[in-house]
mmCIF file of C-alpha atoms in Angstrom:
data_model
loop_
_atom_site.group_PDB
_atom_site.id
_atom_site.type_symbol
_atom_site.label_atom_id
_atom_site.label_comp_id
_atom_site.label_asym_id
_atom_site.label_seq_id
_atom_site.Cartn_x
_atom_site.Cartn_y
_atom_site.Cartn_z
ATOM 1 C CA MET C 289 0.000 0.000 0.000
ATOM 2 C CA SER C 290 1.465 3.312 -1.042
ATOM 3 C CA PRO C 291 1.913 6.040 1.555
ATOM 4 C CA PRO C 292 -0.511 8.996 1.417
ATOM 5 C CA ALA C 293 0.365 11.732 -1.023
ATOM 6 C CA GLU C 294 2.122 14.766 0.270
ATOM 7 C CA PRO C 295 0.010 17.891 0.846
ATOM 8 C CA GLY C 296 -0.789 19.641 -2.357
ATOM 9 C CA THR C 297 -0.200 16.582 -4.528
ATOM 10 C CA ASP C 298 -3.811 15.317 -4.720
ATOM 11 C CA HIS C 299 -4.893 13.556 -7.877
ATOM 12 C CA VAL C 300 -7.569 16.091 -8.826
ATOM 13 C CA PRO C 301 -6.208 18.579 -11.351
ATOM 14 C CA HIS C 302 -7.064 22.158 -10.449
ATOM 15 C CA PRO C 303 -8.439 24.463 -13.131
ATOM 16 C CA PRO C 304 -5.880 26.952 -14.439
ATOM 17 C CA THR C 305 -5.914 30.558 -13.341
ATOM 18 C CA ARG C 306 -6.347 33.355 -15.852
ATOM 19 C CA ASP C 307 -2.609 34.097 -15.902
ATOM 20 C CA GLU C 308 -1.439 30.589 -16.615
ATOM 21 C CA GLY C 309 -4.456 29.350 -18.625
ATOM 22 C CA ARG C 310 -3.065 30.256 -22.030
ATOM 23 C CA THR C 311 0.302 28.629 -21.331
ATOM 24 C CA LEU C 312 -1.412 25.544 -19.953
ATOM 25 C CA ARG C 313 -3.643 25.145 -23.010
ATOM 26 C CA LEU C 314 -0.728 25.449 -25.416
ATOM 27 C CA LEU C 315 1.811 23.436 -23.467
ATOM 28 C CA VAL C 316 -0.108 20.878 -21.488
ATOM 29 C CA PRO C 317 -3.834 20.617 -22.317
ATOM 30 C CA ALA C 318 -5.991 20.018 -19.264
ATOM 31 C CA ALA C 319 -7.393 16.776 -20.704
ATOM 32 C CA GLN C 320 -3.879 15.306 -20.996
ATOM 33 C CA ARG C 321 -2.263 16.834 -17.925
ATOM 34 C CA ARG C 322 -0.846 14.425 -15.369
ATOM 35 C CA PRO C 323 -1.678 15.256 -11.739
ATOM 36 C CA LEU C 324 1.158 16.671 -9.673
ATOM 37 C CA ALA C 325 1.096 13.610 -7.411
ATOM 38 C CA GLU C 326 1.646 11.283 -10.366
ATOM 39 C CA VAL C 327 4.563 13.333 -11.713
ATOM 40 C CA ALA C 328 6.086 13.565 -8.239
ATOM 41 C CA ASP C 329 5.774 9.808 -7.773
ATOM 42 C CA ARG C 330 7.619 9.177 -11.048
ATOM 43 C CA LEU C 331 10.442 11.609 -10.349
ATOM 44 C CA ASP C 332 11.046 11.235 -6.612
ATOM 45 C CA LEU C 333 12.964 8.018 -5.939
ATOM 46 C CA ASP C 334 12.360 8.325 -2.195
ATOM 47 C CA VAL C 335 8.549 8.317 -2.342
ATOM 48 C CA GLY C 336 6.254 5.311 -2.791
ATOM 49 C CA ASP C 337 7.860 1.918 -3.402
ATOM 50 C CA VAL C 338 11.321 3.207 -2.528
ATOM 51 C CA ARG C 339 13.095 -0.149 -2.582
ATOM 52 C CA ALA C 340 11.858 -1.008 -6.066
ATOM 53 C CA LYS C 341 12.617 2.457 -7.405
ATOM 54 C CA ARG C 342 16.156 2.479 -6.067
ATOM 55 C CA SER C 343 16.824 -1.047 -7.274
ATOM 56 C CA ALA C 344 15.605 -0.196 -10.767
ATOM 57 C CA PHE C 345 17.590 3.042 -10.863
ATOM 58 C CA TRP C 346 20.949 1.638 -9.813
ATOM 59 C CA THR C 347 20.609 -1.587 -11.789
ATOM 60 C CA MET C 348 19.705 0.178 -15.017
ATOM 61 C CA LEU C 349 22.374 2.810 -14.432
ATOM 62 C CA VAL C 350 25.130 0.226 -13.998
ATOM 63 C CA LEU C 351 24.033 -1.665 -17.105
ATOM 64 C CA SER C 352 23.668 1.557 -19.077
ATOM 65 C CA GLY C 353 27.133 2.659 -17.969
ATOM 66 C CA VAL C 354 28.716 -0.628 -19.033
ATOM 67 C CA ILE C 355 26.929 -0.526 -22.406
ATOM 68 C CA ALA C 356 27.877 3.116 -22.972
ATOM 69 C CA VAL C 357 31.551 2.570 -22.127
ATOM 70 C CA ALA C 358 31.665 -0.531 -24.336
ATOM 71 C CA GLY C 359 30.165 1.480 -27.170
ATOM 72 C CA VAL C 360 32.670 4.287 -26.658
ATOM 73 C CA VAL C 361 35.672 1.951 -26.524
ATOM 74 C CA THR C 362 34.576 0.014 -29.625
ATOM 75 C CA ASP C 363 33.377 3.144 -31.455
ATOM 76 C CA SER C 364 29.902 1.633 -31.902
ATOM 77 C CA THR C 365 27.158 4.206 -32.375
ATOM 78 C CA ALA C 366 24.394 1.602 -32.151
ATOM 79 C CA THR C 367 25.681 0.382 -28.781
ATOM 80 C CA VAL C 368 25.894 3.923 -27.421
ATOM 81 C CA ILE C 369 22.309 4.599 -28.546
ATOM 82 C CA GLY C 370 21.196 1.530 -26.612
ATOM 83 C CA ALA C 371 22.803 2.965 -23.488
ATOM 84 C CA MET C 372 20.984 6.259 -24.032
ATOM 85 C CA ILE C 373 17.587 4.573 -24.167
ATOM 86 C CA ILE C 374 17.864 2.664 -20.887
ATOM 87 C CA ALA C 375 19.718 5.380 -18.947
ATOM 88 C CA PRO C 376 17.655 6.470 -15.887
ATOM 89 C CA LEU C 377 19.622 9.607 -14.989
ATOM 90 C CA SER C 378 16.971 11.925 -16.447
ATOM 91 C CA THR C 379 14.587 10.901 -13.632
ATOM 92 C CA PRO C 380 16.452 12.547 -10.714
ATOM 93 C CA ILE C 381 17.538 15.461 -12.927
ATOM 94 C CA LEU C 382 13.914 16.256 -13.760
ATOM 95 C CA GLY C 383 13.186 15.646 -10.086
ATOM 96 C CA VAL C 384 15.454 18.571 -9.239
ATOM 97 C CA GLY C 385 13.300 20.790 -11.457
ATOM 98 C CA LEU C 386 10.089 19.574 -9.838
ATOM 99 C CA GLY C 387 11.576 20.151 -6.389
ATOM 100 C CA VAL C 388 12.386 23.744 -7.354
ATOM 101 C CA VAL C 389 8.819 24.294 -8.572
ATOM 102 C CA ALA C 390 7.354 22.719 -5.444
ATOM 103 C CA GLY C 391 9.629 24.797 -3.223
ATOM 104 C CA ALA C 392 10.950 21.644 -1.553
ATOM 105 C CA PRO C 393 14.691 21.897 -0.855
ATOM 106 C CA SER C 394 14.718 18.357 0.549
ATOM 107 C CA LYS C 395 13.473 16.969 -2.770
ATOM 108 C CA VAL C 396 16.025 19.015 -4.671
ATOM 109 C CA GLY C 397 18.803 17.735 -2.419
ATOM 110 C CA ARG C 398 17.735 14.088 -2.666
ATOM 111 C CA SER C 399 17.447 14.185 -6.437
ATOM 112 C CA ALA C 400 20.779 16.004 -6.776
ATOM 113 C CA ALA C 401 22.419 13.327 -4.607
ATOM 114 C CA TYR C 402 21.211 10.614 -6.998
ATOM 115 C CA VAL C 403 22.615 12.601 -9.939
ATOM 116 C CA VAL C 404 26.010 13.037 -8.293
ATOM 117 C CA GLY C 405 26.137 9.401 -7.236
ATOM 118 C CA GLY C 406 25.175 8.244 -10.720
ATOM 119 C CA LEU C 407 27.806 10.516 -12.240
ATOM 120 C CA ALA C 408 30.540 9.076 -10.043
ATOM 121 C CA LEU C 409 29.431 5.511 -10.759
ATOM 122 C CA VAL C 410 29.476 5.816 -14.559
ATOM 123 C CA VAL C 411 32.813 7.662 -14.554
ATOM 124 C CA ALA C 412 34.289 4.918 -12.370
ATOM 125 C CA ILE C 413 33.002 2.265 -14.793
ATOM 126 C CA GLY C 414 34.642 4.117 -17.688
ATOM 127 C CA MET C 415 37.973 4.361 -15.892
ATOM 128 C CA LEU C 416 37.894 0.717 -14.813
ATOM 129 C CA VAL C 417 37.093 -0.601 -18.291
ATOM 130 C CA THR C 418 39.822 1.540 -19.847
ATOM 131 C CA LEU C 419 42.436 0.363 -17.358
ATOM 132 C CA VAL C 420 41.475 -3.311 -17.621
ATOM 133 C CA LEU C 421 41.003 -3.735 -21.371
ATOM 134 C CA PRO C 422 44.118 -4.056 -23.569
ATOM 135 C CA ALA C 423 44.860 -0.970 -25.681
ATOM 136 C CA THR C 424 44.300 -2.412 -29.178
ATOM 137 C CA THR C 425 43.165 0.860 -30.762
ATOM 138 C CA ASP C 426 43.527 4.579 -30.212
ATOM 139 C CA VAL C 427 40.365 5.082 -28.164
ATOM 140 C CA LEU C 428 40.791 8.849 -27.906
ATOM 141 C CA ALA C 429 40.699 9.196 -31.694
ATOM 142 C CA ASN C 430 37.369 7.441 -32.297
ATOM 143 C CA SER C 431 34.206 9.331 -33.137
ATOM 144 C CA GLN C 432 32.424 8.538 -29.856
ATOM 145 C CA VAL C 433 35.123 10.412 -27.935
ATOM 146 C CA THR C 434 35.961 13.257 -30.312
ATOM 147 C CA GLY C 435 32.269 14.057 -30.756
ATOM 148 C CA ARG C 436 31.760 14.603 -27.019
ATOM 149 C CA THR C 437 34.890 16.374 -25.802
ATOM 150 C CA SER C 438 34.407 19.794 -27.378
ATOM 151 C CA PRO C 439 30.724 20.779 -27.079
ATOM 152 C CA GLY C 440 29.524 24.036 -28.574
ATOM 153 C CA VAL C 441 26.504 26.316 -28.709
ATOM 154 C CA GLY C 442 24.678 23.882 -30.971
ATOM 155 C CA ASP C 443 24.906 21.203 -28.286
ATOM 156 C CA LEU C 444 23.511 23.618 -25.694
ATOM 157 C CA ALA C 445 20.594 24.600 -27.952
ATOM 158 C CA ALA C 446 19.809 20.936 -28.594
ATOM 159 C CA ALA C 447 19.962 20.224 -24.855
ATOM 160 C CA PHE C 448 17.420 22.937 -24.053
ATOM 161 C CA ALA C 449 15.078 21.831 -26.849
ATOM 162 C CA THR C 450 15.318 18.231 -25.671
ATOM 163 C CA GLY C 451 14.836 19.278 -22.053
ATOM 164 C CA PHE C 452 11.612 21.084 -22.895
ATOM 165 C CA ALA C 453 10.410 18.100 -24.919
ATOM 166 C CA GLY C 454 11.159 15.748 -22.023
ATOM 167 C CA ALA C 455 9.408 17.900 -19.420
ATOM 168 C CA ILE C 456 6.347 18.374 -21.617
ATOM 169 C CA ALA C 457 6.168 14.647 -22.377
ATOM 170 C CA LEU C 458 6.334 13.857 -18.664
ATOM 171 C CA ALA C 459 3.569 16.323 -17.820
ATOM 172 C CA ARG C 460 1.246 14.940 -20.529
ATOM 173 C CA ARG C 461 -0.364 11.508 -20.649
ATOM 174 C CA ASP C 462 -0.441 11.319 -24.461
ATOM 175 C CA LEU C 463 3.290 11.790 -25.111
ATOM 176 C CA GLY C 464 4.780 8.786 -23.358
ATOM 177 C CA ASP C 465 5.782 7.245 -26.692
ATOM 178 C CA VAL C 466 8.302 10.013 -27.409
ATOM 179 C CA LEU C 467 10.320 9.476 -24.214
ATOM 180 C CA PRO C 468 12.778 6.969 -25.797
ATOM 181 C CA GLY C 469 13.593 9.492 -28.521
ATOM 182 C CA ILE C 470 14.095 12.183 -25.914
ATOM 183 C CA ALA C 471 16.440 9.880 -23.994
ATOM 184 C CA ILE C 472 18.530 9.420 -27.147
ATOM 185 C CA ALA C 473 18.649 13.153 -27.841
ATOM 186 C CA ILE C 474 19.635 14.286 -24.345
ATOM 187 C CA SER C 475 22.558 11.817 -24.033
ATOM 188 C CA LEU C 476 23.420 11.744 -20.343
ATOM 189 C CA VAL C 477 25.327 8.511 -19.699
ATOM 190 C CA PRO C 478 27.607 8.396 -22.818
ATOM 191 C CA PRO C 479 29.352 11.709 -21.981
ATOM 192 C CA LEU C 480 30.045 10.379 -18.487
ATOM 193 C CA GLY C 481 31.425 7.188 -20.008
ATOM 194 C CA VAL C 482 33.718 9.343 -22.133
ATOM 195 C CA VAL C 483 34.819 11.208 -19.000
ATOM 196 C CA GLY C 484 35.881 7.918 -17.421
ATOM 197 C CA VAL C 485 37.591 6.682 -20.578
ATOM 198 C CA CYS C 486 39.550 9.918 -20.964
ATOM 199 C CA LEU C 487 40.593 9.899 -17.312
ATOM 200 C CA GLY C 488 41.686 6.280 -17.693
ATOM 201 C CA GLU C 489 43.777 7.314 -20.685
ATOM 202 C CA GLY C 490 45.361 10.166 -18.736
ATOM 203 C CA GLN C 491 43.631 12.984 -20.632
ATOM 204 C CA PRO C 492 41.915 15.212 -18.040
ATOM 205 C CA SER C 493 41.387 18.077 -20.506
ATOM 206 C CA LEU C 494 39.325 15.846 -22.802
ATOM 207 C CA ALA C 495 37.469 14.491 -19.767
ATOM 208 C CA ALA C 496 36.591 18.069 -18.792
ATOM 209 C CA GLY C 497 35.068 18.647 -22.232
ATOM 210 C CA ALA C 498 32.851 15.569 -21.936
ATOM 211 C CA LEU C 499 31.866 16.559 -18.402
ATOM 212 C CA LEU C 500 30.875 19.978 -19.725
ATOM 213 C CA LEU C 501 28.567 18.281 -22.234
ATOM 214 C CA PHE C 502 26.889 16.294 -19.455
ATOM 215 C CA ALA C 503 26.587 19.399 -17.272
ATOM 216 C CA SER C 504 24.979 21.394 -20.075
ATOM 217 C CA ASN C 505 22.446 18.630 -20.690
ATOM 218 C CA ALA C 506 21.649 18.350 -16.982
ATOM 219 C CA VAL C 507 21.279 22.117 -16.522
ATOM 220 C CA ALA C 508 19.056 22.324 -19.602
ATOM 221 C CA LEU C 509 16.830 19.562 -18.233
ATOM 222 C CA VAL C 510 16.470 21.273 -14.850
ATOM 223 C CA VAL C 511 15.721 24.703 -16.321
ATOM 224 C CA ALA C 512 13.269 23.292 -18.876
ATOM 225 C CA ALA C 513 11.516 21.201 -16.227
ATOM 226 C CA THR C 514 11.177 24.224 -13.956
ATOM 227 C CA VAL C 515 9.607 26.318 -16.726
ATOM 228 C CA VAL C 516 7.286 23.593 -18.028
ATOM 229 C CA PHE C 517 6.117 22.345 -14.635
ATOM 230 C CA SER C 518 5.414 25.916 -13.549
ATOM 231 C CA GLY C 519 3.393 26.590 -16.703
ATOM 232 C CA ALA C 520 1.532 23.297 -16.327
ATOM 233 C CA GLY C 521 -0.018 24.482 -13.065
ATOM 234 C CA TYR C 522 2.153 22.557 -10.603
ATOM 235 C CA LEU C 523 3.549 25.774 -9.182
ATOM 236 C CA ARG C 524 0.069 27.005 -8.241
ATOM 237 C CA GLU C 525 -0.812 23.665 -6.641
ATOM 238 C CA ALA C 526 2.389 23.686 -4.619
ATOM 239 C CA ARG C 527 1.692 27.242 -3.451
ATOM 240 C CA ALA C 528 -1.803 26.274 -2.352
ATOM 241 C CA ALA C 529 -0.385 23.380 -0.349
ATOM 242 C CA ARG C 530 2.042 25.654 1.462
ATOM 243 C CA ARG C 531 -0.477 28.120 2.856
ATOM 244 C CA GLY C 532 0.822 29.187 6.220
ATOM 245 C CA ALA C 533 4.280 27.784 5.492
ATOM 246 C CA PRO C 534 7.311 29.976 4.711
ATOM 247 C CA ALA C 535 7.488 30.868 1.049
ATOM 248 C CA PRO C 536 10.467 29.414 -0.815
ATOM 249 C CA ARG C 537 13.167 31.773 -1.993
ATOM 250 C CA ARG C 538 12.350 31.688 -5.693
ATOM 251 C CA ARG C 539 14.615 34.615 -6.443
ATOM 252 C CA VAL C 540 17.555 32.627 -5.092
ATOM 253 C CA ALA C 541 16.540 29.650 -7.244
ATOM 254 C CA ALA C 542 16.335 31.872 -10.319
ATOM 255 C CA VAL C 543 19.788 33.316 -9.653
ATOM 256 C CA VAL C 544 21.260 29.838 -9.136
ATOM 257 C CA ALA C 545 19.691 28.661 -12.416
ATOM 258 C CA LEU C 546 21.060 31.684 -14.272
ATOM 259 C CA VAL C 547 24.543 31.142 -12.864
ATOM 260 C CA ALA C 548 24.410 27.448 -13.816
ATOM 261 C CA VAL C 549 23.406 28.296 -17.379
ATOM 262 C CA LEU C 550 26.225 30.830 -17.647
ATOM 263 C CA VAL C 551 28.763 28.381 -16.219
ATOM 264 C CA VAL C 552 28.041 25.869 -18.974
ATOM 265 C CA ALA C 553 27.263 28.400 -21.718
ATOM 266 C CA VAL C 554 30.462 30.457 -21.523
ATOM 267 C CA PRO C 555 32.908 27.614 -22.268
ATOM 268 C CA MET C 556 30.572 26.217 -24.924
ATOM 269 C CA VAL C 557 30.455 29.587 -26.659
ATOM 270 C CA ALA C 558 34.242 29.723 -26.383
ATOM 271 C CA ASN C 559 34.471 26.255 -27.966
ATOM 272 C CA THR C 560 32.234 27.371 -30.811
ATOM 273 C CA VAL C 561 34.280 30.502 -31.449
ATOM 274 C CA GLN C 562 37.507 28.516 -31.279
ATOM 275 C CA ALA C 563 36.170 25.956 -33.765
ATOM 276 C CA ALA C 564 35.074 28.712 -36.144
ATOM 277 C CA LEU C 565 38.487 30.373 -35.955
ATOM 278 C CA ALA C 566 40.228 27.025 -36.454
ATOM 279 C CA ASP C 567 38.219 26.440 -39.634
ATOM 280 C CA LEU C 568 38.991 29.974 -40.806
ATOM 281 C CA TRP C 569 42.715 29.478 -40.259
ATOM 282 C CA LEU C 570 42.608 26.142 -42.077
ATOM 283 C CA GLY C 571 41.090 27.846 -45.099
ATOM 284 C CA GLN C 572 43.621 30.658 -44.989
ATOM 285 C CA THR C 573 46.492 28.183 -44.603
ATOM 286 C CA ARG C 574 45.245 26.196 -47.570
ATOM 287 C CA ALA C 575 45.153 29.354 -49.688
ATOM 288 C CA ALA C 576 48.667 30.242 -48.538
ATOM 289 C CA ALA C 577 49.891 26.718 -49.359
ATOM 290 C CA GLU C 578 48.382 26.855 -52.845
ATOM 291 C CA GLU C 579 50.111 30.176 -53.434
ATOM 292 C CA TRP C 580 53.337 28.681 -52.086
ATOM 293 C CA LEU C 581 53.077 25.843 -54.661
ATOM 294 C CA SER C 582 51.966 28.055 -57.535
ATOM 295 C CA GLY C 583 55.406 27.939 -59.162
ATOM 296 C CA THR C 584 55.792 24.152 -58.873
ATOM 297 C CA ASP C 585 54.633 22.024 -61.805
ATOM 298 C CA ASP C 586 51.889 19.446 -61.134
ATOM 299 C CA ALA C 587 51.867 20.254 -57.420
ATOM 300 C CA SER C 588 48.620 20.435 -55.428
ATOM 301 C CA VAL C 589 47.424 20.643 -51.847
ATOM 302 C CA ASP C 590 45.496 17.549 -50.782
ATOM 303 C CA THR C 591 44.435 18.425 -47.241
ATOM 304 C CA VAL C 592 45.193 20.860 -44.468
ATOM 305 C CA ARG C 593 44.402 19.779 -40.917
ATOM 306 C CA TRP C 594 45.172 20.473 -37.290
ATOM 307 C CA GLU C 595 47.287 17.966 -35.424
ATOM 308 C CA GLY C 596 47.292 19.274 -31.879
ATOM 309 C CA GLN C 597 48.733 22.776 -32.129
ATOM 310 C CA ASP C 598 50.486 22.042 -35.431
ATOM 311 C CA LEU C 599 49.208 22.575 -38.962
ATOM 312 C CA VAL C 600 49.753 19.622 -41.252
ATOM 313 C CA VAL C 601 49.710 20.292 -44.999
ATOM 314 C CA GLU C 602 49.588 17.242 -47.255
ATOM 315 C CA VAL C 603 50.999 17.964 -50.719
ATOM 316 C CA ARG C 604 50.956 15.933 -53.917
ATOM 317 C CA SER C 605 53.900 16.625 -56.240
ATOM 318 C CA PRO C 606 56.148 14.493 -58.466
ATOM 319 C CA GLY C 607 59.117 16.780 -57.852
ATOM 320 C CA SER C 608 60.760 18.740 -55.071
ATOM 321 C CA LEU C 609 58.937 21.373 -53.056
ATOM 322 C CA PRO C 610 59.764 25.029 -52.367
ATOM 323 C CA ASP C 611 61.364 26.045 -49.087
ATOM 324 C CA VAL C 612 58.850 25.327 -46.314
ATOM 325 C CA ALA C 613 60.191 28.296 -44.327
ATOM 326 C CA THR C 614 58.357 30.569 -46.784
ATOM 327 C CA LEU C 615 55.032 28.901 -45.998
ATOM 328 C CA GLN C 616 55.814 28.986 -42.277
ATOM 329 C CA GLU C 617 56.289 32.767 -42.436
ATOM 330 C CA GLN C 618 52.938 33.205 -44.192
ATOM 331 C CA VAL C 619 51.146 31.078 -41.617
ATOM 332 C CA ASP C 620 52.797 32.958 -38.751
ATOM 333 C CA GLU C 621 51.168 36.118 -40.081
ATOM 334 C CA LEU C 622 47.740 34.441 -40.103
ATOM 335 C CA VAL C 623 47.596 32.491 -36.823
ATOM 336 C CA PRO C 624 48.294 34.362 -33.548
ATOM 337 C CA TRP C 625 50.278 31.644 -31.752
ATOM 338 C CA ASP C 626 52.615 30.801 -34.678
ATOM 339 C CA PRO C 627 51.869 27.075 -35.017
ATOM 340 C CA GLN C 628 54.465 24.718 -36.448
ATOM 341 C CA VAL C 629 53.776 23.946 -40.107
ATOM 342 C CA VAL C 630 54.509 20.369 -41.160
ATOM 343 C CA VAL C 631 54.411 19.529 -44.864
ATOM 344 C CA VAL C 632 53.854 15.878 -45.778
ATOM 345 C CA HIS C 633 54.827 14.917 -49.317
ATOM 346 C CA THR C 634 52.987 12.107 -51.093
ATOM 347 C CA VAL C 635 56.203 10.145 -51.649
ATOM 348 C CA GLY C 636 56.588 9.926 -47.890
ATOM 349 C CA GLU C 637 59.088 12.705 -47.436
ATOM 350 C CA ARG C 638 58.364 14.841 -44.372
ATOM 351 C CA VAL C 639 59.509 18.452 -44.708
ATOM 352 C CA ASP C 640 59.411 21.097 -42.001
ATOM 353 C CA PRO C 641 61.253 24.402 -41.398
ATOM 354 C CA ALA C 642 63.839 22.717 -39.179
ATOM 355 C CA GLY C 643 64.688 20.184 -41.899
#
């Protein structure tokens, strides 16, 4: 027998007020709106059948973490997608948002503790697998890692859109079928698996990038849940239940949310700008290399790419190449930190300014 619902979480949906009616009709129609008690029961792992909820959460999280890390190590997109679908981390993250709306710091704290514990568990799985498995391939170079270690503004925008979709689907009875797709889009466990893999490989800077991706997704989920649940009428119900009780400090919550968004947004914007500049400098270097080869018969530039802080220029030519120092000087005028230019000839000869 389930324990009685907490005050203010009765199963009878209240009619919307004039202020929130329009938002409620557009976002969560009254006919499809889940009661606050039902949403709270789904998101609070310490209410109702606690033992079953906790068992399901930790079991699925461990399995999801193992699947995600295996997919990352083997560079298998299909395997990583499987881990996204069964990952339960979105439950306590959305629970943080509901706790903010309900003005219940204890709920926020409990849900946040599950998130932190889940984070540590998946990262530990990633590190353990990386240290135990033999290094047969360059794990850090595969697409599952490189695609999650330098998130940008596009990733943040996708996280917010997915967060809103997830919160709306949870508040409505008729959108349960879209939850697996939302789980794939938000991608919570795979970035944590990448964090563990990168730490196991001794690359903390790459691990920080993957952790930033997870943090942005988590923050987006919390902010979106707070907005959607408030607009769905849960805020009004929670206020009615707290009559006579101290009002929660919503201004503090808003400031904390804003700071959290800025913390994840600033480095992601920086990553986006850096990526744009890197592409610009690649194009300029290619143009400089083509000009450098303009006097050489049958010579052409195949590719120009970054290799760490160095610029690698692959050249196809049947004969000798001009002095690479000339190209190095041109690149030094284009790129602020004067990267080393390495020219790779198709016949296998490697030419650089020092040689």
